Amino acid sequence: MANSLYLATTEAKTGKSLISLGIIELILRKTTNVGFFRPIIDDSIDHKSDQHLNLILSHFHLNQNYENSYGLLYSEVSNLLGHQRLDEILEIIITKYKKLEKNCDFILCEGSDYLRENSAFEFDINAKIAKNLGCSILILGNGYKKSLEEAIAPIEIAVDTYLEKGCKIIGIIINKADKHQINFLKDALEKDYKNTDYLLSIIPYDKKLGSPRIREIAQQLNAKILYGRDRLDNLVFDYLVAAMQMQNAITQFTENCLVVTPADRGDMIIGTLQAHQSTNYPNLAGILLTTEYQLEQSIARLISGLTEPLPILWVNSYTYPTASDLKAVYSTLIPEDKEKIHWSIDLFDQFVNLTILEKQITTIEIQGITPKMFTYNLMQKAKLQKRHIVLPEGNEPRILKAAEVLLSRDIVKLTLLGQKQDLERTIQSHNIQLDINQLNIINPRENEKFNDYIQTFYYLRKHKGATLETAHDCMMDVSYFGTMMVHKGDADGMVSGAIHTTGNTIRPALQIIKTKPGISLVSSIFFMCLNNNVLVYGDCAVNPNPNGEELAEIAITSGETAKMFGIAPKVALLSYSSGDSGQGEEVEKVRKAAQIAQKRRRDLDIEGPIQYDAAIDPQVAAQKMPNSKVAGQATVFIFPDLNTGNNTYKAVQRATGAIAIGPILQGLKKPVNDLSRGCSVGDIINTVVITAIQSQIH
Ligand code: ACO
């Protein structure tokens, strides 16, 4: 039987999706066999539109389809209840749950939404369902705009009622609490439930999560998008009806505010756009034009010529009814909004006591290392000893977005290279939630260490023909400057390559930082995060055609890197032959490499030559290499050359949807890592975290 948990709320709009995201993320760090079940879903629009189901199934790619993920539709429940057929309701829900349970180690059941009038009935039926499914209950209360008493009273009633009905409660979370009330709420819960082992956690209201995006406002008001289509993700914290004169209105502008003004107020529109550009006024979210007037041609022409205008929406209604419509706009978590999903999971991780929660809900045995566990462990490891990483491509929006996440999670200290004004403009135009004052920004040529770095480079490279002039040119290049910061101990590691080639990124490190003592070669690995396992592939990015000696060194270093990141190394040197089955120059190279590596490191399990299928599949291994300690259980795969390695990692990534973290450089005295130019914000975060960990160990 699966472990399970029933998330039961005290009322509507408690922010259940945040809790479900957090719990499933937590369990996926232990097992990939996680299920999500909703006993009853709303079908007021249609039966396929349950937003929570769509969010969770799609974000986590759970191995279940929509139809198997719920018990009954709300309309079906009402109908059955109308005919006094409560038992049938429970039977159907239990049957569907049991079917799902067969394939899961853990199921999270999310209770009903309390969106209809009959909330007493919902309370009752949620308790009956939880009891019949054998789930423990986590009670979720709502602290939004409530006094202490208003927030606590519904919780007390819920606890008493669920206990009366014989349910097992494992904890209470109050979500959306006023941040000034967190301690009072916590104290009140701890006093009420001092004789229990309940998890008691309070999550504060987060303005970013509660705020709609411009896109949602446009959809819900049926507004026409006139400008700024690529800025529709801007968050709207507040709105301002700008009926006053422009010089007065701009003094009222607040961060991420939506300015509402009639379409014939050209002065206000231009003033708002200017205020957004100015560093003396806050970043704005957009402009909402009202009334039936068209935008004046001269104004429209001016806006069309701007490079990155704010989003400008238009509704054909008067300003005050529009303002009242705006008040009713709501924000929902959708699978495409990865940013809000990550903020939600972060908030959950930060404010819920995960150790107690985990203890209360799971007895799952950990087998191998799941991708979630791997990335989670990385974050935790990086936080243990905070390191300083330099990001030379400071003005790249993806780098700034990654910096936002890394700084808000307090994982590393960052220095970004570039001009402060440029970075400020990019932050503003991409609406990145990053306070420029949190950032350490260095413009290389204005930095006091610039000349010292030139001298150092000249000293290091003069035997290779460097002159002071070429050293100066090199230090103007951000990759060289960032690398020199690491070399001189002014940063602990560097991550670059979002806009530079692999060669541009790593050549400075090869020239300046050089290899560790006892290592002659810099090589690379990828962490391949597959569905339920993390493998190491090397070298898929640096050395085009290593000889036998070099391949042996790559195998040993890759095994060491695997170990450094918690993966037990079983190293397979790949070829088109397993054992003695084939011959040829390429096979001999791999055979020689395996022999050298085995001789140098008797403590490591190393096998080669071996084919990929024999390395990974125990059944093939049993036939082809029955006596091998690596065959069938390899975790580190070493490719014979760059052609094979680079194409294989990309093929596996494309064919399986695996996340490839890397290339991670190994063998350097201090860590420098390369990004692929197509990298996502998540890739940058992972690479920075890995670089920080490498620097802890160097
Ligand atoms: N380990 C240690 N040092 C090295 C290495 C290495 N693997 N390769 C070169 N060096 C050193 C050299 O000894 C030399 O040092 P020196 O100047 O002090 O004598 C310096 O680096 C420059 O060497 P070059 O031979 O001039 O090498 P170059 O700069 O031309 O290229 C590079 C090095 C960039 C790593 C090259 O091998 C390369 O382009 N590799 C392939 C990169 C690539 O395109 N990968 C695939 C794409 S990445 C992806 O898909 C994610």
PDB file of N, CA, C and O in Angstrom, residues 44-79:
ATOM      1  N   SER A  44     -17.538  23.054 -13.507  1.00  0.00           N
ATOM      2  CA  SER A  44     -18.461  24.122 -13.906  1.00  0.00           C
ATOM      3  C   SER A  44     -18.144  24.638 -15.308  1.00  0.00           C
ATOM      4  O   SER A  44     -19.029  25.105 -16.007  1.00  0.00           O
ATOM      5  N   ILE A  45     -16.869  24.559 -15.734  1.00  0.00           N
ATOM      6  CA  ILE A  45     -16.567  24.948 -17.133  1.00  0.00           C
ATOM      7  C   ILE A  45     -16.630  23.684 -18.001  1.00  0.00           C
ATOM      8  O   ILE A  45     -17.474  23.550 -18.864  1.00  0.00           O
ATOM      9  N   ASP A  46     -15.721  22.764 -17.769  1.00  0.00           N
ATOM     10  CA  ASP A  46     -15.821  21.433 -18.369  1.00  0.00           C
ATOM     11  C   ASP A  46     -14.987  20.482 -17.515  1.00  0.00           C
ATOM     12  O   ASP A  46     -14.235  20.929 -16.659  1.00  0.00           O
ATOM     13  N   HIS A  47     -15.113  19.188 -17.765  1.00  0.00           N
ATOM     14  CA  HIS A  47     -14.481  18.262 -16.825  1.00  0.00           C
ATOM     15  C   HIS A  47     -12.966  18.167 -17.001  1.00  0.00           C
ATOM     16  O   HIS A  47     -12.277  17.516 -16.239  1.00  0.00           O
ATOM     17  N   LYS A  48     -12.431  18.823 -18.021  1.00  0.00           N
ATOM     18  CA  LYS A  48     -10.983  18.749 -18.267  1.00  0.00           C
ATOM     19  C   LYS A  48     -10.246  19.962 -17.705  1.00  0.00           C
ATOM     20  O   LYS A  48      -9.063  20.138 -17.946  1.00  0.00           O
ATOM     21  N   SER A  49     -10.986  20.829 -17.028  1.00  0.00           N
ATOM     22  CA  SER A  49     -10.369  22.124 -16.723  1.00  0.00           C
ATOM     23  C   SER A  49      -9.968  22.276 -15.253  1.00  0.00           C
ATOM     24  O   SER A  49      -9.784  23.387 -14.805  1.00  0.00           O
ATOM     25  N   ASP A  50      -9.841  21.180 -14.519  1.00  0.00           N
ATOM     26  CA  ASP A  50      -9.400  21.326 -13.131  1.00  0.00           C
ATOM     27  C   ASP A  50      -7.946  21.827 -13.133  1.00  0.00           C
ATOM     28  O   ASP A  50      -7.027  21.122 -13.558  1.00  0.00           O
ATOM     29  N   GLN A  51      -7.777  23.068 -12.662  1.00  0.00           N
ATOM     30  CA  GLN A  51      -6.464  23.699 -12.793  1.00  0.00           C
ATOM     31  C   GLN A  51      -5.399  23.020 -11.946  1.00  0.00           C
ATOM     32  O   GLN A  51      -4.236  22.953 -12.337  1.00  0.00           O
ATOM     33  N   HIS A  52      -5.802  22.503 -10.788  1.00  0.00           N
ATOM     34  CA  HIS A  52      -4.800  21.864  -9.926  1.00  0.00           C
ATOM     35  C   HIS A  52      -4.285  20.577 -10.564  1.00  0.00           C
ATOM     36  O   HIS A  52      -3.098  20.301 -10.555  1.00  0.00           O
ATOM     37  N   LEU A  53      -5.204  19.797 -11.118  1.00  0.00           N
ATOM     38  CA  LEU A  53      -4.774  18.552 -11.765  1.00  0.00           C
ATOM     39  C   LEU A  53      -3.855  18.871 -12.934  1.00  0.00           C
ATOM     40  O   LEU A  53      -2.788  18.274 -13.078  1.00  0.00           O
ATOM     41  N   ASN A  54      -4.278  19.821 -13.753  1.00  0.00           N
ATOM     42  CA  ASN A  54      -3.461  20.172 -14.919  1.00  0.00           C
ATOM     43  C   ASN A  54      -2.082  20.659 -14.487  1.00  0.00           C
ATOM     44  O   ASN A  54      -1.067  20.295 -15.082  1.00  0.00           O
ATOM     45  N   LEU A  55      -2.054  21.469 -13.433  1.00  0.00           N
ATOM     46  CA  LEU A  55      -0.780  22.021 -12.957  1.00  0.00           C
ATOM     47  C   LEU A  55       0.165  20.910 -12.493  1.00  0.00           C
ATOM     48  O   LEU A  55       1.306  20.804 -12.935  1.00  0.00           O
ATOM     49  N   ILE A  56      -0.352  20.064 -11.590  1.00  0.00           N
ATOM     50  CA  ILE A  56       0.533  19.064 -10.970  1.00  0.00           C
ATOM     51  C   ILE A  56       0.947  17.988 -11.986  1.00  0.00           C
ATOM     52  O   ILE A  56       2.129  17.640 -12.072  1.00  0.00           O
ATOM     53  N   LEU A  57      -0.003  17.491 -12.765  1.00  0.00           N
ATOM     54  CA  LEU A  57       0.344  16.417 -13.715  1.00  0.00           C
ATOM     55  C   LEU A  57       1.353  16.934 -14.729  1.00  0.00           C
ATOM     56  O   LEU A  57       2.308  16.253 -15.080  1.00  0.00           O
ATOM     57  N   SER A  58       1.130  18.154 -15.187  1.00  0.00           N
ATOM     58  CA  SER A  58       1.991  18.663 -16.242  1.00  0.00           C
ATOM     59  C   SER A  58       3.355  19.093 -15.689  1.00  0.00           C
ATOM     60  O   SER A  58       4.386  18.768 -16.281  1.00  0.00           O
ATOM     61  N   HIS A  59       3.378  19.776 -14.565  1.00  0.00           N
ATOM     62  CA  HIS A  59       4.673  20.262 -14.072  1.00  0.00           C
ATOM     63  C   HIS A  59       5.604  19.108 -13.689  1.00  0.00           C
ATOM     64  O   HIS A  59       6.795  19.134 -13.987  1.00  0.00           O
ATOM     65  N   PHE A  60       5.041  18.097 -13.008  1.00  0.00           N
ATOM     66  CA  PHE A  60       5.911  17.016 -12.529  1.00  0.00           C
ATOM     67  C   PHE A  60       5.977  15.832 -13.502  1.00  0.00           C
ATOM     68  O   PHE A  60       6.636  14.849 -13.215  1.00  0.00           O
ATOM     69  N   HIS A  61       5.277  15.925 -14.624  1.00  0.00           N
ATOM     70  CA  HIS A  61       5.228  14.820 -15.603  1.00  0.00           C
ATOM     71  C   HIS A  61       4.911  13.503 -14.895  1.00  0.00           C
ATOM     72  O   HIS A  61       5.616  12.506 -15.060  1.00  0.00           O
ATOM     73  N   LEU A  62       3.877  13.519 -14.059  1.00  0.00           N
ATOM     74  CA  LEU A  62       3.551  12.299 -13.317  1.00  0.00           C
ATOM     75  C   LEU A  62       3.032  11.233 -14.280  1.00  0.00           C
ATOM     76  O   LEU A  62       2.405  11.545 -15.296  1.00  0.00           O
ATOM     77  N   ASN A  63       3.303   9.997 -13.896  1.00  0.00           N
ATOM     78  CA  ASN A  63       2.986   8.880 -14.775  1.00  0.00           C
ATOM     79  C   ASN A  63       1.516   8.463 -14.610  1.00  0.00           C
ATOM     80  O   ASN A  63       1.221   7.361 -14.153  1.00  0.00           O
ATOM     81  N   GLN A  64       0.588   9.337 -14.908  1.00  0.00           N
ATOM     82  CA  GLN A  64      -0.848   9.041 -14.785  1.00  0.00           C
ATOM     83  C   GLN A  64      -1.577  10.008 -15.712  1.00  0.00           C
ATOM     84  O   GLN A  64      -1.068  11.090 -16.025  1.00  0.00           O
ATOM     85  N   ASN A  65      -2.749   9.610 -16.197  1.00  0.00           N
ATOM     86  CA  ASN A  65      -3.444  10.552 -17.068  1.00  0.00           C
ATOM     87  C   ASN A  65      -4.561  11.262 -16.301  1.00  0.00           C
ATOM     88  O   ASN A  65      -4.884  10.903 -15.170  1.00  0.00           O
ATOM     89  N   TYR A  66      -5.115  12.272 -16.923  1.00  0.00           N
ATOM     90  CA  TYR A  66      -6.105  13.128 -16.266  1.00  0.00           C
ATOM     91  C   TYR A  66      -7.290  12.305 -15.748  1.00  0.00           C
ATOM     92  O   TYR A  66      -7.724  12.463 -14.604  1.00  0.00           O
ATOM     93  N   GLU A  67      -7.784  11.417 -16.605  1.00  0.00           N
ATOM     94  CA  GLU A  67      -8.998  10.660 -16.247  1.00  0.00           C
ATOM     95  C   GLU A  67      -8.790   9.780 -15.014  1.00  0.00           C
ATOM     96  O   GLU A  67      -9.719   9.562 -14.246  1.00  0.00           O
ATOM     97  N   ASN A  68      -7.558   9.261 -14.858  1.00  0.00           N
ATOM     98  CA  ASN A  68      -7.291   8.387 -13.698  1.00  0.00           C
ATOM     99  C   ASN A  68      -6.994   9.169 -12.433  1.00  0.00           C
ATOM    100  O   ASN A  68      -6.776   8.581 -11.379  1.00  0.00           O
ATOM    101  N   SER A  69      -6.974  10.494 -12.550  1.00  0.00           N
ATOM    102  CA  SER A  69      -6.461  11.299 -11.437  1.00  0.00           C
ATOM    103  C   SER A  69      -7.550  11.904 -10.565  1.00  0.00           C
ATOM    104  O   SER A  69      -7.244  12.628  -9.631  1.00  0.00           O
ATOM    105  N   TYR A  70      -8.811  11.640 -10.894  1.00  0.00           N
ATOM    106  CA  TYR A  70      -9.877  12.156 -10.035  1.00  0.00           C
ATOM    107  C   TYR A  70     -10.930  11.076  -9.819  1.00  0.00           C
ATOM    108  O   TYR A  70     -11.012  10.107 -10.578  1.00  0.00           O
ATOM    109  N   GLY A  71     -11.728  11.279  -8.748  1.00  0.00           N
ATOM    110  CA  GLY A  71     -12.770  10.311  -8.449  1.00  0.00           C
ATOM    111  C   GLY A  71     -14.050  10.635  -9.200  1.00  0.00           C
ATOM    112  O   GLY A  71     -14.479   9.892 -10.081  1.00  0.00           O
ATOM    113  N   LEU A  72     -14.648  11.780  -8.860  1.00  0.00           N
ATOM    114  CA  LEU A  72     -15.931  12.151  -9.459  1.00  0.00           C
ATOM    115  C   LEU A  72     -15.957  13.636  -9.782  1.00  0.00           C
ATOM    116  O   LEU A  72     -15.213  14.428  -9.199  1.00  0.00           O
ATOM    117  N   LEU A  73     -16.858  13.993 -10.690  1.00  0.00           N
ATOM    118  CA  LEU A  73     -17.087  15.409 -10.973  1.00  0.00           C
ATOM    119  C   LEU A  73     -18.045  15.961  -9.922  1.00  0.00           C
ATOM    120  O   LEU A  73     -18.888  15.223  -9.396  1.00  0.00           O
ATOM    121  N   TYR A  74     -17.931  17.259  -9.680  1.00  0.00           N
ATOM    122  CA  TYR A  74     -18.814  17.867  -8.690  1.00  0.00           C
ATOM    123  C   TYR A  74     -20.281  17.641  -9.049  1.00  0.00           C
ATOM    124  O   TYR A  74     -21.119  17.348  -8.194  1.00  0.00           O
ATOM    125  N   SER A  75     -20.589  17.759 -10.352  1.00  0.00           N
ATOM    126  CA  SER A  75     -21.993  17.594 -10.778  1.00  0.00           C
ATOM    127  C   SER A  75     -22.468  16.164 -10.504  1.00  0.00           C
ATOM    128  O   SER A  75     -23.614  15.940 -10.104  1.00  0.00           O
ATOM    129  N   GLU A  76     -21.575  15.192 -10.672  1.00  0.00           N
ATOM    130  CA  GLU A  76     -21.951  13.794 -10.402  1.00  0.00           C
ATOM    131  C   GLU A  76     -22.212  13.597  -8.914  1.00  0.00           C
ATOM    132  O   GLU A  76     -23.153  12.901  -8.514  1.00  0.00           O
ATOM    133  N   VAL A  77     -21.345  14.225  -8.089  1.00  0.00           N
ATOM    134  CA  VAL A  77     -21.517  14.100  -6.639  1.00  0.00           C
ATOM    135  C   VAL A  77     -22.863  14.695  -6.228  1.00  0.00           C
ATOM    136  O   VAL A  77     -23.632  14.076  -5.471  1.00  0.00           O
ATOM    137  N   SER A  78     -23.179  15.888  -6.770  1.00  0.00           N
ATOM    138  CA  SER A  78     -24.451  16.536  -6.412  1.00  0.00           C
ATOM    139  C   SER A  78     -25.619  15.640  -6.800  1.00  0.00           C
ATOM    140  O   SER A  78     -26.575  15.458  -6.036  1.00  0.00           O
ATOM    141  N   ASN A  79     -25.511  15.066  -7.980  1.00  0.00           N
ATOM    142  CA  ASN A  79     -26.577  14.205  -8.482  1.00  0.00           C
ATOM    143  C   ASN A  79     -26.768  12.966  -7.595  1.00  0.00           C
ATOM    144  O   ASN A  79     -27.881  12.639  -7.159  1.00  0.00           O
TER     145      ASN A  79
END
